[in-house]
Backbone as JSON Lines, residues from 0, in Angstrom:
{"i":0,"aa":"W","n":[-8.9,165.84,175.38],"ca":[-10.96,165.18,176.13],"c":[-10.01,163.76,177.16]}
{"i":1,"aa":"S","n":[-10.69,163.7,177.27],"ca":[-11.06,162.89,178.48],"c":[-12.47,161.43,178.55]}
{"i":2,"aa":"V","n":[-12.0,159.9,178.4],"ca":[-13.07,159.75,178.67],"c":[-13.71,159.0,180.43]}
{"i":3,"aa":"R","n":[-12.76,159.96,180.5],"ca":[-13.83,159.24,181.96],"c":[-14.79,160.59,182.21]}
{"i":4,"aa":"P","n":[-15.71,159.3,183.23],"ca":[-17.54,160.59,183.61],"c":[-16.49,162.04,183.52]}
{"i":5,"aa":"A","n":[-17.35,162.88,183.51],"ca":[-17.61,164.4,183.73],"c":[-17.61,164.52,184.91]}
{"i":6,"aa":"G","n":[-16.41,165.44,185.56],"ca":[-16.8,165.54,186.95],"c":[-15.91,164.44,188.14]}
{"i":7,"aa":"R","n":[-15.68,164.0,188.02],"ca":[-15.64,162.33,188.46],"c":[-13.66,162.18,187.46]}
{"i":8,"aa":"W","n":[-12.12,162.93,188.7],"ca":[-11.41,162.92,188.15],"c":[-11.16,163.48,187.08]}
{"i":9,"aa":"T","n":[-11.71,163.52,186.44],"ca":[-11.76,165.72,185.65],"c":[-11.72,166.77,186.12]}
{"i":10,"aa":"K","n":[-10.74,167.91,185.03],"ca":[-10.9,169.27,184.94],"c":[-12.76,169.26,185.27]}
{"i":11,"aa":"A","n":[-13.56,168.28,184.1],"ca":[-14.87,168.6,182.64],"c":[-15.75,169.22,183.87]}
{"i":12,"aa":"P","n":[-16.2,170.58,184.35],"ca":[-17.4,170.85,185.12],"c":[-17.88,168.74,184.62]}
{"i":13,"aa":"A","n":[-19.28,168.54,185.7],"ca":[-19.69,168.07,186.35],"c":[-21.72,168.21,184.85]}
{"i":14,"aa":"S","n":[-21.8,169.81,185.6],"ca":[-22.81,170.84,184.87],"c":[-23.12,170.2,183.41]}
{"i":15,"aa":"P","n":[-23.66,170.7,183.46],"ca":[-23.29,171.05,181.58],"c":[-22.8,172.39,181.26]}
{"i":16,"aa":"A","n":[-22.45,172.47,180.25],"ca":[-21.57,173.31,179.6],"c":[-21.69,173.48,178.51]}
{"i":17,"aa":"T","n":[-21.07,174.77,177.53],"ca":[-21.3,174.94,176.97],"c":[-19.39,175.21,176.54]}
{"i":18,"aa":"Y","n":[-19.1,174.47,175.52],"ca":[-17.88,174.5,174.71],"c":[-17.25,174.83,173.32]}
{"i":19,"aa":"R","n":[-16.49,176.0,173.23],"ca":[-16.28,176.36,172.0],"c":[-14.64,177.22,172.16]}
{"i":20,"aa":"S","n":[-13.9,176.65,171.21],"ca":[-12.98,176.7,170.66],"c":[-12.38,177.94,170.37]}
{"i":21,"aa":"E","n":[-11.39,178.91,170.97],"ca":[-11.23,180.2,170.04],"c":[-9.96,180.64,169.8]}
{"i":22,"aa":"Q","n":[-9.41,180.74,168.96],"ca":[-7.95,181.04,169.11],"c":[-7.68,180.56,169.68]}
{"i":23,"aa":"G","n":[-7.7,178.69,169.33],"ca":[-6.86,177.19,169.31],"c":[-6.54,176.62,171.42]}
{"i":24,"aa":"R","n":[-7.55,177.23,171.46],"ca":[-8.05,177.39,172.47],"c":[-9.24,177.37,173.13]}
{"i":25,"aa":"L","n":[-9.66,175.86,174.54],"ca":[-10.88,175.28,174.67],"c":[-11.14,175.9,175.79]}
{"i":26,"aa":"L","n":[-12.46,177.14,174.81],"ca":[-13.53,177.29,176.57],"c":[-14.24,176.36,176.96]}
{"i":27,"aa":"V","n":[-13.86,177.45,177.84],"ca":[-16.08,176.09,178.42],"c":[-16.47,177.41,180.06]}
{"i":28,"aa":"S","n":[-17.29,177.67,179.27],"ca":[-18.02,177.85,180.55],"c":[-19.24,177.77,180.65]}
{"i":29,"aa":"P","n":[-20.06,177.28,182.13],"ca":[-21.5,177.68,182.6],"c":[-21.79,177.58,181.81]}
{"i":30,"aa":"G","n":[-22.89,176.61,182.2],"ca":[-24.45,176.75,182.06],"c":[-25.8,175.99,182.07]}
{"i":31,"aa":"T","n":[-27.12,175.76,181.78],"ca":[-28.54,175.67,182.18],"c":[-28.51,174.94,180.98]}
{"i":32,"aa":"N","n":[-27.36,174.54,179.98],"ca":[-28.53,173.89,178.53],"c":[-29.05,172.59,179.08]}
{"i":33,"aa":"N","n":[-30.13,172.36,178.89],"ca":[-31.34,171.7,178.86],"c":[-31.06,170.44,177.88]}
{"i":34,"aa":"G","n":[-30.38,171.05,176.88],"ca":[-30.27,169.64,175.21],"c":[-31.74,170.29,174.66]}
{"i":35,"aa":"T","n":[-32.47,171.46,174.86],"ca":[-33.55,171.82,174.54],"c":[-32.92,172.89,172.95]}
{"i":36,"aa":"D","n":[-32.16,173.83,173.6],"ca":[-31.21,174.89,172.97],"c":[-30.36,176.06,173.58]}
{"i":37,"aa":"S","n":[-29.29,176.48,173.09],"ca":[-28.28,177.43,173.25],"c":[-28.59,177.26,174.57]}
{"i":38,"aa":"A","n":[-27.34,177.21,175.09],"ca":[-26.97,177.78,176.74],"c":[-26.24,179.41,176.23]}
{"i":39,"aa":"S","n":[-27.9,179.72,177.44],"ca":[-28.03,181.17,177.22],"c":[-28.2,182.03,176.04]}
{"i":40,"aa":"G","n":[-28.38,181.31,175.0],"ca":[-28.32,182.27,173.77],"c":[-27.54,182.64,173.17]}
{"i":41,"aa":"A","n":[-26.08,182.47,174.25],"ca":[-25.49,183.0,173.56],"c":[-24.85,183.06,172.22]}
{"i":42,"aa":"N","n":[-25.04,182.71,171.36],"ca":[-25.24,183.49,169.61],"c":[-25.82,183.64,168.95]}
{"i":43,"aa":"P","n":[-26.07,184.21,168.42],"ca":[-25.51,185.65,167.95],"c":[-26.65,185.54,166.7]}
{"i":44,"aa":"G","n":[-26.25,184.46,165.72],"ca":[-26.41,183.79,164.68],"c":[-28.07,183.86,164.6]}
{"i":45,"aa":"P","n":[-28.58,182.61,163.57],"ca":[-30.16,181.61,163.32],"c":[-30.05,180.94,164.36]}
{"i":46,"aa":"T","n":[-31.29,180.42,164.05],"ca":[-31.44,179.27,165.52],"c":[-31.78,178.12,164.1]}
{"i":47,"aa":"V","n":[-31.31,176.67,164.2],"ca":[-31.29,175.58,163.6],"c":[-32.56,174.55,164.66]}
{"i":48,"aa":"L","n":[-33.17,174.25,164.87],"ca":[-33.71,172.91,164.8],"c":[-33.73,171.86,164.2]}
{"i":49,"aa":"V","n":[-32.16,170.71,164.87],"ca":[-31.9,169.81,164.45],"c":[-32.26,168.79,165.36]}
{"i":50,"aa":"V","n":[-33.53,167.64,164.15],"ca":[-34.25,166.49,165.44],"c":[-33.53,165.49,163.91]}
{"i":51,"aa":"E","n":[-33.37,164.56,165.07],"ca":[-31.98,163.23,165.22],"c":[-32.44,162.49,165.92]}
{"i":52,"aa":"D","n":[-32.5,160.97,166.05],"ca":[-32.86,160.35,167.07],"c":[-31.35,160.07,167.91]}
{"i":53,"aa":"E","n":[-30.26,160.17,166.76],"ca":[-29.63,159.4,167.53],"c":[-28.25,159.74,168.44]}
{"i":54,"aa":"D","n":[-28.37,160.08,169.19],"ca":[-28.35,161.4,170.59],"c":[-27.11,161.68,170.43]}
{"i":55,"aa":"S","n":[-25.79,161.15,169.53],"ca":[-24.11,161.01,169.54],"c":[-23.79,162.22,167.94]}
{"i":56,"aa":"L","n":[-25.16,161.53,167.16],"ca":[-25.47,162.61,166.24],"c":[-25.4,164.24,166.04]}
{"i":57,"aa":"R","n":[-26.85,164.01,167.15],"ca":[-27.54,164.87,167.15],"c":[-26.32,165.78,168.63]}
{"i":58,"aa":"A","n":[-25.81,165.21,168.95],"ca":[-25.35,165.98,169.79],"c":[-23.58,166.82,169.47]}
{"i":59,"aa":"G","n":[-23.24,165.5,168.76],"ca":[-22.35,166.94,167.04],"c":[-22.17,167.23,166.69]}
{"i":60,"aa":"I","n":[-23.78,167.81,165.72],"ca":[-24.36,168.86,165.07],"c":[-24.14,169.55,165.71]}
{"i":61,"aa":"R","n":[-25.09,169.88,167.14],"ca":[-25.06,171.06,168.05],"c":[-24.17,171.21,168.46]}
{"i":62,"aa":"R","n":[-22.8,170.9,168.44],"ca":[-21.34,171.8,168.29],"c":[-20.28,172.3,167.37]}
{"i":63,"aa":"L","n":[-20.8,171.67,166.16],"ca":[-20.66,172.66,165.29],"c":[-21.04,173.74,165.0]}
{"i":64,"aa":"L","n":[-22.52,173.49,164.4],"ca":[-23.86,174.93,164.41],"c":[-22.36,175.45,165.79]}
{"i":65,"aa":"Q","n":[-22.62,175.63,167.19],"ca":[-22.91,176.13,168.3],"c":[-21.85,176.95,167.92]}
{"i":66,"aa":"S","n":[-20.22,176.53,167.36],"ca":[-19.91,176.29,166.64],"c":[-18.73,177.53,165.85]}
{"i":67,"aa":"E","n":[-19.87,177.51,165.24],"ca":[-20.04,178.34,163.85],"c":[-21.52,179.95,164.02]}
{"i":68,"aa":"G","n":[-21.66,179.07,165.23],"ca":[-22.37,181.23,165.99],"c":[-23.62,180.58,165.79]}
{"i":69,"aa":"Y","n":[-24.06,179.53,165.1],"ca":[-25.37,179.38,164.93],"c":[-26.62,178.98,166.64]}
{"i":70,"aa":"N","n":[-27.59,179.21,167.49],"ca":[-28.54,178.98,168.33],"c":[-28.97,177.58,166.79]}
{"i":71,"aa":"V","n":[-29.36,176.26,168.6],"ca":[-29.5,175.15,168.38],"c":[-30.63,173.99,169.01]}
{"i":72,"aa":"M","n":[-31.59,173.59,168.72],"ca":[-32.3,174.04,169.73],"c":[-32.14,171.81,169.0]}
{"i":73,"aa":"E","n":[-32.54,171.25,169.88],"ca":[-32.56,169.75,169.16],"c":[-33.84,169.16,169.76]}
{"i":74,"aa":"A","n":[-34.61,168.08,169.24],"ca":[-35.3,167.22,169.55],"c":[-35.1,165.94,168.8]}
{"i":75,"aa":"P","n":[-35.66,164.67,169.68],"ca":[-34.84,163.62,168.45],"c":[-36.04,163.06,167.98]}
{"i":76,"aa":"N","n":[-36.78,163.35,168.14],"ca":[-38.4,163.27,166.83],"c":[-39.09,164.01,166.43]}
{"i":77,"aa":"G","n":[-39.45,163.92,165.15],"ca":[-40.34,165.03,164.07],"c":[-41.85,166.04,165.42]}
{"i":78,"aa":"A","n":[-42.48,164.7,166.39],"ca":[-43.29,165.3,167.59],"c":[-42.44,166.05,168.44]}
{"i":79,"aa":"T","n":[-41.74,165.58,168.67],"ca":[-40.74,166.51,170.18],"c":[-40.37,167.51,169.34]}
{"i":80,"aa":"A","n":[-39.69,167.94,168.4],"ca":[-39.73,169.18,167.55],"c":[-41.09,169.82,167.77]}
{"i":81,"aa":"L","n":[-42.18,169.36,166.52],"ca":[-43.48,170.26,166.76],"c":[-43.31,170.4,167.81]}
{"i":82,"aa":"Q","n":[-43.64,169.75,169.39],"ca":[-43.72,170.28,170.41],"c":[-43.09,171.72,170.59]}
{"i":83,"aa":"L","n":[-41.67,172.17,170.58],"ca":[-40.48,173.12,170.52],"c":[-40.95,174.07,170.09]}
{"i":84,"aa":"L","n":[-41.71,173.3,169.0],"ca":[-41.99,175.23,168.19],"c":[-42.96,175.89,167.61]}
{"i":85,"aa":"E","n":[-43.82,174.96,168.84],"ca":[-45.37,175.3,169.65],"c":[-45.62,175.78,170.03]}
{"i":86,"aa":"G","n":[-43.43,175.92,171.69],"ca":[-43.09,176.78,172.03],"c":[-42.61,178.33,171.86]}
{"i":87,"aa":"T","n":[-42.49,178.04,170.71],"ca":[-41.22,179.37,171.25],"c":[-42.1,180.18,169.98]}
{"i":88,"aa":"T","n":[-41.55,181.32,170.17],"ca":[-42.01,182.87,168.72],"c":[-42.11,182.27,167.64]}
{"i":89,"aa":"S","n":[-43.17,182.71,166.79],"ca":[-43.3,181.93,165.09],"c":[-42.15,181.92,164.18]}
{"i":90,"aa":"D","n":[-41.23,183.44,164.57],"ca":[-39.94,183.17,163.45],"c":[-38.37,183.25,163.86]}
{"i":91,"aa":"S","n":[-38.68,182.42,165.37],"ca":[-37.12,182.58,166.25],"c":[-36.54,181.08,165.35]}
{"i":92,"aa":"V","n":[-36.69,180.61,164.31],"ca":[-36.33,179.03,164.21],"c":[-36.22,179.06,163.04]}
{"i":93,"aa":"A","n":[-34.77,179.94,162.55],"ca":[-34.58,179.97,160.83],"c":[-34.83,178.86,160.26]}
{"i":94,"aa":"L","n":[-34.24,177.43,160.95],"ca":[-34.33,176.28,159.89],"c":[-34.23,174.99,160.64]}
{"i":95,"aa":"V","n":[-34.76,173.62,160.22],"ca":[-34.89,172.76,160.18],"c":[-34.08,172.44,159.59]}
{"i":96,"aa":"L","n":[-33.38,171.09,160.28],"ca":[-32.0,170.0,159.83],"c":[-33.11,168.51,160.1]}
{"i":97,"aa":"T","n":[-33.75,168.3,159.31],"ca":[-34.31,166.95,159.68],"c":[-33.58,165.29,159.19]}
{"i":98,"aa":"D","n":[-33.41,164.24,159.94],"ca":[-33.09,163.55,159.44],"c":[-34.37,163.06,159.38]}
{"i":99,"aa":"L","n":[-34.24,161.24,157.66],"ca":[-35.95,160.9,157.77],"c":[-36.64,160.24,158.37]}
{"i":100,"aa":"R","n":[-35.44,159.11,158.66],"ca":[-36.39,157.58,159.36],"c":[-35.34,158.09,160.88]}
{"i":101,"aa":"M","n":[-37.35,158.43,161.86],"ca":[-36.71,158.0,163.63],"c":[-38.49,157.81,163.62]}
{"i":102,"aa":"P","n":[-37.85,157.49,164.96],"ca":[-39.67,156.88,165.88],"c":[-40.23,158.21,165.72]}
{"i":103,"aa":"V","n":[-41.6,157.84,166.29],"ca":[-42.58,158.42,166.98],"c":[-43.11,159.17,165.14]}
{"i":104,"aa":"M","n":[-41.71,160.27,164.8],"ca":[-42.53,161.3,164.03],"c":[-41.69,161.0,163.19]}
{"i":105,"aa":"D","n":[-41.59,160.82,161.74],"ca":[-40.59,160.39,160.97],"c":[-39.82,161.9,160.22]}
{"i":106,"aa":"G","n":[-38.96,162.12,159.24],"ca":[-38.67,163.89,159.53],"c":[-39.54,163.82,158.25]}
{"i":107,"aa":"R","n":[-40.51,163.05,156.82],"ca":[-41.49,163.2,156.27],"c":[-42.45,164.01,156.45]}
{"i":108,"aa":"Q","n":[-43.51,163.44,157.6],"ca":[-44.34,163.25,159.04],"c":[-44.35,165.22,159.19]}
{"i":109,"aa":"L","n":[-43.03,165.45,159.67],"ca":[-42.88,166.57,160.74],"c":[-42.38,167.2,158.88]}
{"i":110,"aa":"A","n":[-41.67,167.57,157.83],"ca":[-42.3,168.18,156.82],"c":[-43.61,168.71,156.52]}
{"i":111,"aa":"S","n":[-44.49,167.61,157.05],"ca":[-45.44,167.63,155.95],"c":[-46.62,168.65,157.47]}
{"i":112,"aa":"A","n":[-46.44,168.7,157.88],"ca":[-46.66,169.43,159.4],"c":[-46.27,170.7,159.48]}
{"i":113,"aa":"L","n":[-44.89,170.74,159.55],"ca":[-44.54,172.22,158.97],"c":[-44.59,172.95,157.69]}
{"i":114,"aa":"A","n":[-45.1,172.14,156.82],"ca":[-45.86,172.82,155.52],"c":[-46.96,173.46,155.63]}
{"i":115,"aa":"R","n":[-47.76,173.0,157.01],"ca":[-49.49,173.61,157.06],"c":[-49.01,174.9,158.59]}
{"i":116,"aa":"R","n":[-47.74,174.57,159.0],"ca":[-47.67,175.97,160.17],"c":[-47.54,177.19,159.41]}
{"i":117,"aa":"R","n":[-45.59,176.39,159.12],"ca":[-45.03,177.47,158.28],"c":[-43.9,177.09,157.01]}
{"i":118,"aa":"P","n":[-45.46,177.49,156.76],"ca":[-44.58,177.01,154.26],"c":[-43.48,177.09,154.24]}
{"i":119,"aa":"S","n":[-42.81,179.23,155.02],"ca":[-41.76,179.41,154.03],"c":[-40.31,179.0,154.93]}
{"i":120,"aa":"L","n":[-40.85,177.92,156.29],"ca":[-39.65,177.39,157.03],"c":[-38.55,176.42,156.25]}
{"i":121,"aa":"P","n":[-37.65,176.95,156.24],"ca":[-36.62,176.47,155.21],"c":[-36.33,174.35,155.53]}
{"i":122,"aa":"I","n":[-35.95,173.48,154.99],"ca":[-35.68,172.33,155.42],"c":[-34.07,171.64,154.5]}
{"i":123,"aa":"V","n":[-33.38,170.9,155.48],"ca":[-32.7,170.34,155.2],"c":[-32.9,168.67,155.48]}
{"i":124,"aa":"F","n":[-33.15,167.72,155.0],"ca":[-32.74,166.61,155.21],"c":[-31.48,165.52,155.27]}
{"i":125,"aa":"M","n":[-31.57,165.08,156.41],"ca":[-30.55,163.81,155.76],"c":[-30.92,162.69,156.18]}
{"i":126,"aa":"S","n":[-30.16,161.58,155.4],"ca":[-30.44,160.5,155.85],"c":[-28.99,159.29,155.48]}
{"i":127,"aa":"G","n":[-29.3,157.99,156.11],"ca":[-28.19,157.55,155.59],"c":[-28.99,156.37,154.53]}
{"i":128,"aa":"F","n":[-30.87,156.1,154.16],"ca":[-30.37,155.12,153.23],"c":[-31.14,156.46,151.91]}
{"i":129,"aa":"T","n":[-29.29,156.37,150.64],"ca":[-29.83,157.06,149.68],"c":[-31.04,156.89,148.94]}
{"i":130,"aa":"A","n":[-32.25,155.51,149.57],"ca":[-33.17,155.49,148.02],"c":[-34.13,156.47,148.63]}
{"i":131,"aa":"Q","n":[-34.54,156.32,150.51],"ca":[-35.15,157.75,150.81],"c":[-35.53,159.08,150.16]}
{"i":132,"aa":"L","n":[-33.51,159.3,150.02],"ca":[-33.01,161.17,149.64],"c":[-33.86,161.1,148.41]}
{"i":133,"aa":"M","n":[-33.42,159.6,147.45],"ca":[-34.01,160.06,145.51],"c":[-34.57,159.84,145.73]}
{"i":134,"aa":"D","n":[-35.98,159.45,146.51],"ca":[-37.31,159.16,146.61],"c":[-37.97,160.1,146.73]}
{"i":135,"aa":"L","n":[-36.96,161.33,147.4],"ca":[-37.52,162.73,148.32],"c":[-36.98,163.94,146.89]}
{"i":136,"aa":"R","n":[-36.13,163.47,146.16],"ca":[-35.51,164.13,145.55],"c":[-36.92,163.28,144.51]}
{"i":137,"aa":"L","n":[-37.14,162.81,143.74],"ca":[-38.22,162.97,142.29],"c":[-39.18,164.03,143.09]}
{"i":138,"aa":"V","n":[-40.15,163.72,144.49],"ca":[-41.33,164.54,144.1],"c":[-41.19,165.83,144.37]}
{"i":139,"aa":"S","n":[-39.66,166.46,144.98],"ca":[-39.44,167.19,144.84],"c":[-37.92,168.38,144.66]}
{"i":140,"aa":"P","n":[-37.49,168.38,143.25],"ca":[-36.3,168.52,142.76],"c":[-35.63,168.94,143.72]}
{"i":141,"aa":"N","n":[-36.06,170.45,144.17],"ca":[-35.66,171.69,145.21],"c":[-35.12,171.4,146.54]}
{"i":142,"aa":"L","n":[-35.81,170.31,147.08],"ca":[-35.28,169.78,148.76],"c":[-33.8,169.38,148.43]}
{"i":143,"aa":"A","n":[-33.17,170.85,149.75],"ca":[-32.07,170.24,149.56],"c":[-31.82,168.97,151.2]}
{"i":144,"aa":"F","n":[-30.87,168.25,151.15],"ca":[-30.47,167.0,151.73],"c":[-28.77,166.23,151.92]}
{"i":145,"aa":"L","n":[-29.1,166.53,152.77],"ca":[-27.19,165.36,152.98],"c":[-27.54,163.97,152.89]}
{"i":146,"aa":"A","n":[-26.49,163.51,152.36],"ca":[-26.55,161.4,152.33],"c":[-25.42,161.39,153.24]}
{"i":147,"aa":"K","n":[-26.46,160.33,155.01],"ca":[-24.95,160.62,155.82],"c":[-24.12,159.71,155.0]}
{"i":148,"aa":"P","n":[-22.86,158.72,155.7],"ca":[-22.06,160.24,156.85],"c":[-21.73,161.21,155.45]}
{"i":149,"aa":"F","n":[-21.98,162.54,156.56],"ca":[-21.19,164.0,156.01],"c":[-20.4,164.56,156.34]}
{"i":150,"aa":"R","n":[-19.83,165.5,155.2],"ca":[-18.42,166.35,156.21],"c":[-19.24,167.53,156.69]}
{"i":151,"aa":"N","n":[-18.71,167.7,157.55],"ca":[-18.54,169.04,158.17],"c":[-19.14,169.44,157.45]}
{"i":152,"aa":"D","n":[-18.04,169.63,156.58],"ca":[-18.36,171.14,155.19],"c":[-19.54,171.48,154.38]}
{"i":153,"aa":"D","n":[-19.6,170.23,154.67],"ca":[-21.34,169.83,153.67],"c":[-22.58,170.37,154.14]}
{"i":154,"aa":"L","n":[-22.26,169.21,155.9],"ca":[-23.65,170.01,156.66],"c":[-23.07,171.76,156.52]}
{"i":155,"aa":"L","n":[-22.29,172.37,156.56],"ca":[-22.58,173.74,156.74],"c":[-23.32,174.4,156.12]}
{"i":156,"aa":"A","n":[-22.49,174.17,154.78],"ca":[-22.75,174.55,153.78],"c":[-24.41,174.73,152.88]}
{"i":157,"aa":"A","n":[-25.56,173.32,153.57],"ca":[-26.05,172.89,153.34],"c":[-27.22,174.51,154.45]}
{"i":158,"aa":"V","n":[-26.43,173.58,155.18],"ca":[-27.31,175.47,155.96],"c":[-27.23,176.76,155.46]}
{"i":159,"aa":"R","n":[-25.97,176.22,155.19],"ca":[-25.96,178.44,154.69],"c":[-26.93,178.83,153.57]}
{"i":160,"aa":"N","n":[-26.59,177.43,152.99],"ca":[-27.26,178.1,151.36],"c":[-28.99,177.96,152.01]}
{"i":161,"aa":"Q","n":[-29.68,177.52,152.75],"ca":[-30.94,177.43,153.01],"c":[-31.33,179.03,153.16]}
{"i":162,"aa":"L","n":[-30.41,179.16,154.07],"ca":[-30.59,179.69,155.39],"c":[-30.84,181.58,153.96]}
{"i":163,"aa":"G","n":[-29.88,181.26,152.94],"ca":[-29.69,182.76,151.63],"c":[-30.7,182.15,151.34]}
{"i":164,"aa":"K","n":[-31.35,181.57,150.9],"ca":[-32.66,180.9,150.07],"c":[-33.23,181.61,150.86]}
{"i":165,"aa":"S","n":[-34.26,181.51,152.15],"ca":[-34.55,181.98,152.77],"c":[-34.78,183.36,153.13]}
{"i":166,"aa":"G","n":[-33.61,184.4,153.15],"ca":[-33.42,185.56,153.87],"c":[-33.44,186.87,152.46]}
């Protein structure tokens, strides 16, 4: 990896691309990824909507999930997530992974809106504020949540677990 800007003195493409590792090699595929979904729908797995206001964390989660075969849509807040969901077929998103504290519409408000529109859609909550997660667990002990910071394995296990319950 390089800290130089993509396309400038590096061999990294300046345009959007999909990065994946295969047999120890980093493969770069050109893409038209606008940041809202997986490049060209290349992954055969379920679609996860990642709702997180921290750009770098959201991008890291997207890369991790894509490397595991998931399609990923991204939103920086709950309001944008709802707009994305309205523009998709009703069953194309299999799970929502959302932060609790975000501007515009937080994760709790998003979950409330989703409960009215798609009550069976699984949700995994994330937060760096443990008290928020504990409050949520008191309301519904069956809710899935991750305390930030979390390990990649913990995130993947939570996603797989919730998708297994809904399938």
